JSON list of C-alpha atoms in Angstrom, two decimals:
[
{"chain": "A", "resi": 1, "resn": "MET", "atom": "CA", "xyz": [-7.48, 11.13, -4.53]},
{"chain": "A", "resi": 2, "resn": "ASN", "atom": "CA", "xyz": [-5.14, 13.77, -5.83]},
{"chain": "A", "resi": 3, "resn": "TYR", "atom": "CA", "xyz": [-4.36, 12.99, -9.48]},
{"chain": "A", "resi": 4, "resn": "GLU", "atom": "CA", "xyz": [-0.59, 13.45, -9.09]},
{"chain": "A", "resi": 5, "resn": "LEU", "atom": "CA", "xyz": [-0.48, 11.16, -6.03]},
{"chain": "A", "resi": 6, "resn": "LYS", "atom": "CA", "xyz": [-2.51, 8.53, -7.91]},
{"chain": "A", "resi": 7, "resn": "LYS", "atom": "CA", "xyz": [-0.10, 8.74, -10.86]},
{"chain": "A", "resi": 8, "resn": "LYS", "atom": "CA", "xyz": [2.92, 8.41, -8.53]},
{"chain": "A", "resi": 9, "resn": "TRP", "atom": "CA", "xyz": [1.33, 5.41, -6.74]},
{"chain": "A", "resi": 10, "resn": "VAL", "atom": "CA", "xyz": [0.53, 3.60, -9.99]},
{"chain": "A", "resi": 11, "resn": "TRP", "atom": "CA", "xyz": [4.09, 4.24, -11.21]},
{"chain": "A", "resi": 12, "resn": "ALA", "atom": "CA", "xyz": [5.58, 2.93, -7.95]},
{"chain": "A", "resi": 13, "resn": "LEU", "atom": "CA", "xyz": [3.50, -0.26, -8.13]},
{"chain": "A", "resi": 14, "resn": "ARG", "atom": "CA", "xyz": [4.69, -0.87, -11.70]},
{"chain": "A", "resi": 15, "resn": "SER", "atom": "CA", "xyz": [8.30, 0.17, -11.09]},
{"chain": "A", "resi": 16, "resn": "GLY", "atom": "CA", "xyz": [9.65, -3.10, -9.71]},
{"chain": "A", "resi": 17, "resn": "LEU", "atom": "CA", "xyz": [11.16, -1.19, -6.79]},
{"chain": "A", "resi": 18, "resn": "TYR", "atom": "CA", "xyz": [8.80, -2.79, -4.27]},
{"chain": "A", "resi": 19, "resn": "LYS", "atom": "CA", "xyz": [8.52, -6.49, -3.45]},
{"chain": "A", "resi": 20, "resn": "GLN", "atom": "CA", "xyz": [4.91, -7.52, -3.01]},
{"chain": "A", "resi": 21, "resn": "GLY", "atom": "CA", "xyz": [3.65, -9.07, 0.21]},
{"chain": "A", "resi": 22, "resn": "THR", "atom": "CA", "xyz": [0.32, -9.77, 1.87]},
{"chain": "A", "resi": 23, "resn": "LYS", "atom": "CA", "xyz": [-1.42, -9.26, 5.22]},
{"chain": "A", "resi": 24, "resn": "PHE", "atom": "CA", "xyz": [0.74, -6.32, 6.37]},
{"chain": "A", "resi": 25, "resn": "LEU", "atom": "CA", "xyz": [1.42, -2.82, 5.08]},
{"chain": "A", "resi": 26, "resn": "HIS", "atom": "CA", "xyz": [5.18, -3.45, 5.22]},
{"chain": "A", "resi": 27, "resn": "VAL", "atom": "CA", "xyz": [7.29, -6.33, 6.51]},
{"chain": "A", "resi": 28, "resn": "TYR", "atom": "CA", "xyz": [11.01, -5.83, 6.92]},
{"chain": "A", "resi": 29, "resn": "SER", "atom": "CA", "xyz": [14.11, -7.91, 7.48]},
{"chain": "A", "resi": 30, "resn": "ASP", "atom": "CA", "xyz": [17.21, -6.60, 9.18]},
{"chain": "A", "resi": 31, "resn": "GLU", "atom": "CA", "xyz": [19.26, -7.44, 6.10]},
{"chain": "A", "resi": 32, "resn": "GLY", "atom": "CA", "xyz": [16.86, -5.47, 3.90]},
{"chain": "A", "resi": 33, "resn": "ARG", "atom": "CA", "xyz": [16.62, -8.24, 1.30]},
{"chain": "A", "resi": 34, "resn": "ASN", "atom": "CA", "xyz": [13.13, -9.48, 2.08]},
{"chain": "A", "resi": 35, "resn": "ASN", "atom": "CA", "xyz": [11.26, -6.26, 2.64]},
{"chain": "A", "resi": 36, "resn": "THR", "atom": "CA", "xyz": [7.70, -6.58, 1.37]},
{"chain": "A", "resi": 37, "resn": "PHE", "atom": "CA", "xyz": [4.83, -4.16, 0.93]},
{"chain": "A", "resi": 38, "resn": "CYS", "atom": "CA", "xyz": [1.16, -4.41, 0.19]},
{"chain": "A", "resi": 39, "resn": "PRO", "atom": "CA", "xyz": [-0.15, -1.86, -2.34]},
{"chain": "A", "resi": 40, "resn": "LEU", "atom": "CA", "xyz": [-1.33, 0.42, 0.46]},
{"chain": "A", "resi": 41, "resn": "GLY", "atom": "CA", "xyz": [2.07, 0.13, 2.12]},
{"chain": "A", "resi": 42, "resn": "VAL", "atom": "CA", "xyz": [3.63, 1.34, -1.14]},
{"chain": "A", "resi": 43, "resn": "LEU", "atom": "CA", "xyz": [1.33, 4.36, -0.98]},
{"chain": "A", "resi": 44, "resn": "VAL", "atom": "CA", "xyz": [2.34, 5.06, 2.61]},
{"chain": "A", "resi": 45, "resn": "ASP", "atom": "CA", "xyz": [6.01, 4.72, 1.69]},
{"chain": "A", "resi": 46, "resn": "ILE", "atom": "CA", "xyz": [5.94, 7.05, -1.31]},
{"chain": "A", "resi": 47, "resn": "CYS", "atom": "CA", "xyz": [4.15, 9.64, 0.84]},
{"chain": "A", "resi": 48, "resn": "GLY", "atom": "CA", "xyz": [7.07, 9.61, 3.26]},
{"chain": "A", "resi": 49, "resn": "GLU", "atom": "CA", "xyz": [5.19, 8.53, 6.36]},
{"chain": "A", "resi": 50, "resn": "GLU", "atom": "CA", "xyz": [7.37, 7.38, 9.24]},
{"chain": "A", "resi": 51, "resn": "TRP", "atom": "CA", "xyz": [7.51, 3.60, 9.66]},
{"chain": "A", "resi": 52, "resn": "VAL", "atom": "CA", "xyz": [7.87, 2.19, 13.16]},
{"chain": "A", "resi": 53, "resn": "LYS", "atom": "CA", "xyz": [9.10, -1.34, 13.90]},
{"chain": "A", "resi": 54, "resn": "GLY", "atom": "CA", "xyz": [6.27, -3.38, 15.38]},
{"chain": "A", "resi": 55, "resn": "ASP", "atom": "CA", "xyz": [5.60, -7.00, 16.26]},
{"chain": "A", "resi": 56, "resn": "PHE", "atom": "CA", "xyz": [6.13, -9.87, 13.81]},
{"chain": "A", "resi": 57, "resn": "SER", "atom": "CA", "xyz": [8.74, -7.92, 11.82]},
{"chain": "A", "resi": 58, "resn": "ALA", "atom": "CA", "xyz": [5.97, -5.64, 10.60]},
{"chain": "A", "resi": 59, "resn": "MET", "atom": "CA", "xyz": [6.46, -1.97, 10.08]},
{"chain": "A", "resi": 60, "resn": "THR", "atom": "CA", "xyz": [3.51, -0.04, 11.41]},
{"chain": "A", "resi": 61, "resn": "ILE", "atom": "CA", "xyz": [1.83, 3.29, 11.04]},
{"chain": "A", "resi": 62, "resn": "PHE", "atom": "CA", "xyz": [0.20, 4.50, 14.23]},
{"chain": "A", "resi": 63, "resn": "ASP", "atom": "CA", "xyz": [0.30, 0.94, 15.65]},
{"chain": "A", "resi": 64, "resn": "GLU", "atom": "CA", "xyz": [-1.74, -0.41, 12.72]},
{"chain": "A", "resi": 65, "resn": "PRO", "atom": "CA", "xyz": [0.38, -3.04, 10.92]},
{"chain": "A", "resi": 66, "resn": "GLN", "atom": "CA", "xyz": [-2.39, -4.54, 8.82]},
{"chain": "A", "resi": 67, "resn": "ILE", "atom": "CA", "xyz": [-4.73, -1.74, 7.83]},
{"chain": "A", "resi": 68, "resn": "LEU", "atom": "CA", "xyz": [-4.43, 1.77, 6.52]},
{"chain": "A", "resi": 69, "resn": "PRO", "atom": "CA", "xyz": [-5.48, 4.08, 9.36]},
{"chain": "A", "resi": 70, "resn": "LYS", "atom": "CA", "xyz": [-8.55, 6.21, 8.74]},
{"chain": "A", "resi": 71, "resn": "ASN", "atom": "CA", "xyz": [-6.62, 9.46, 9.10]},
{"chain": "A", "resi": 72, "resn": "LEU", "atom": "CA", "xyz": [-4.34, 8.39, 6.22]},
{"chain": "A", "resi": 73, "resn": "MET", "atom": "CA", "xyz": [-7.33, 7.28, 4.13]},
{"chain": "A", "resi": 74, "resn": "LYS", "atom": "CA", "xyz": [-8.67, 10.80, 4.50]},
{"chain": "A", "resi": 75, "resn": "LYS", "atom": "CA", "xyz": [-5.26, 12.40, 3.88]},
{"chain": "A", "resi": 76, "resn": "TYR", "atom": "CA", "xyz": [-4.77, 10.38, 0.68]},
{"chain": "A", "resi": 77, "resn": "GLY", "atom": "CA", "xyz": [-8.37, 10.80, -0.49]},
{"chain": "A", "resi": 78, "resn": "LEU", "atom": "CA", "xyz": [-9.32, 7.12, -0.39]},
{"chain": "A", "resi": 79, "resn": "SER", "atom": "CA", "xyz": [-12.66, 5.73, 0.75]},
{"chain": "A", "resi": 80, "resn": "SER", "atom": "CA", "xyz": [-12.89, 2.73, 3.04]},
{"chain": "A", "resi": 81, "resn": "ASP", "atom": "CA", "xyz": [-14.53, 0.84, 0.14]},
{"chain": "A", "resi": 82, "resn": "GLU", "atom": "CA", "xyz": [-11.56, 1.57, -2.14]},
{"chain": "A", "resi": 83, "resn": "VAL", "atom": "CA", "xyz": [-9.12, 0.45, 0.57]},
{"chain": "A", "resi": 84, "resn": "TYR", "atom": "CA", "xyz": [-11.14, -2.74, 1.11]},
{"chain": "A", "resi": 85, "resn": "VAL", "atom": "CA", "xyz": [-11.19, -3.64, -2.59]},
{"chain": "A", "resi": 86, "resn": "ILE", "atom": "CA", "xyz": [-7.45, -3.00, -3.03]},
{"chain": "A", "resi": 87, "resn": "THR", "atom": "CA", "xyz": [-6.72, -5.08, 0.08]},
{"chain": "A", "resi": 88, "resn": "MET", "atom": "CA", "xyz": [-8.86, -7.97, -1.21]},
{"chain": "A", "resi": 89, "resn": "LEU", "atom": "CA", "xyz": [-7.26, -7.83, -4.66]},
{"chain": "A", "resi": 90, "resn": "ASN", "atom": "CA", "xyz": [-3.85, -8.17, -3.02]},
{"chain": "A", "resi": 91, "resn": "ASP", "atom": "CA", "xyz": [-4.51, -10.52, -0.09]},
{"chain": "A", "resi": 92, "resn": "ARG", "atom": "CA", "xyz": [-7.33, -12.75, -1.34]},
{"chain": "A", "resi": 93, "resn": "SER", "atom": "CA", "xyz": [-7.26, -12.65, -5.14]},
{"chain": "A", "resi": 94, "resn": "LEU", "atom": "CA", "xyz": [-3.45, -12.43, -5.20]},
{"chain": "A", "resi": 95, "resn": "TYR", "atom": "CA", "xyz": [-3.37, -9.88, -8.01]},
{"chain": "A", "resi": 96, "resn": "SER", "atom": "CA", "xyz": [0.10, -8.71, -9.01]},
{"chain": "A", "resi": 97, "resn": "PHE", "atom": "CA", "xyz": [1.17, -5.12, -8.41]},
{"chain": "A", "resi": 98, "resn": "GLU", "atom": "CA", "xyz": [0.77, -4.57, -12.17]},
{"chain": "A", "resi": 99, "resn": "GLN", "atom": "CA", "xyz": [-2.86, -5.78, -12.06]},
{"chain": "A", "resi": 100, "resn": "ILE", "atom": "CA", "xyz": [-3.58, -3.67, -8.96]},
{"chain": "A", "resi": 101, "resn": "ALA", "atom": "CA", "xyz": [-1.98, -0.62, -10.59]},
{"chain": "A", "resi": 102, "resn": "THR", "atom": "CA", "xyz": [-4.28, -1.10, -13.59]},
{"chain": "A", "resi": 103, "resn": "TYR", "atom": "CA", "xyz": [-7.28, -1.39, -11.27]},
{"chain": "A", "resi": 104, "resn": "ILE", "atom": "CA", "xyz": [-6.30, 1.81, -9.44]},
{"chain": "A", "resi": 105, "resn": "ALA", "atom": "CA", "xyz": [-5.68, 3.69, -12.71]},
{"chain": "A", "resi": 106, "resn": "ARG", "atom": "CA", "xyz": [-9.12, 2.72, -14.02]},
{"chain": "A", "resi": 107, "resn": "ASN", "atom": "CA", "xyz": [-11.25, 2.79, -10.87]},
{"chain": "A", "resi": 108, "resn": "VAL", "atom": "CA", "xyz": [-9.89, 5.16, -8.22]},
{"chain": "A", "resi": 109, "resn": "PRO", "atom": "CA", "xyz": [-10.99, 8.69, -9.03]},
{"chain": "A", "resi": 110, "resn": "GLY", "atom": "CA", "xyz": [-8.19, 11.21, -9.44]},
{"chain": "A", "resi": 111, "resn": "VAL", "atom": "CA", "xyz": [-8.94, 14.90, -9.14]}
]
């Protein structure tokens, strides 16, 4: 992963600007008050990818509401193993964004 992108992602996770959610990259409400993101959804958002409204009030990327598409993994320099671990930390272990940011800072290589 590009070092500057990693730094920006870690900052965004710690910033308090994103409300944490699980199971979907990004879930929206029409009022905008209950928008949630998983950590990978935060990454997609800070990279300026175009969100598309999908089923279940989920915002999708290339019709994939729950997983980071492989083309974006490659674009962002993330392995499928890294994506899996970050997803599990968020969805199963219920780590906070702060804890996930620390994990990313320590364990995701930045070049």
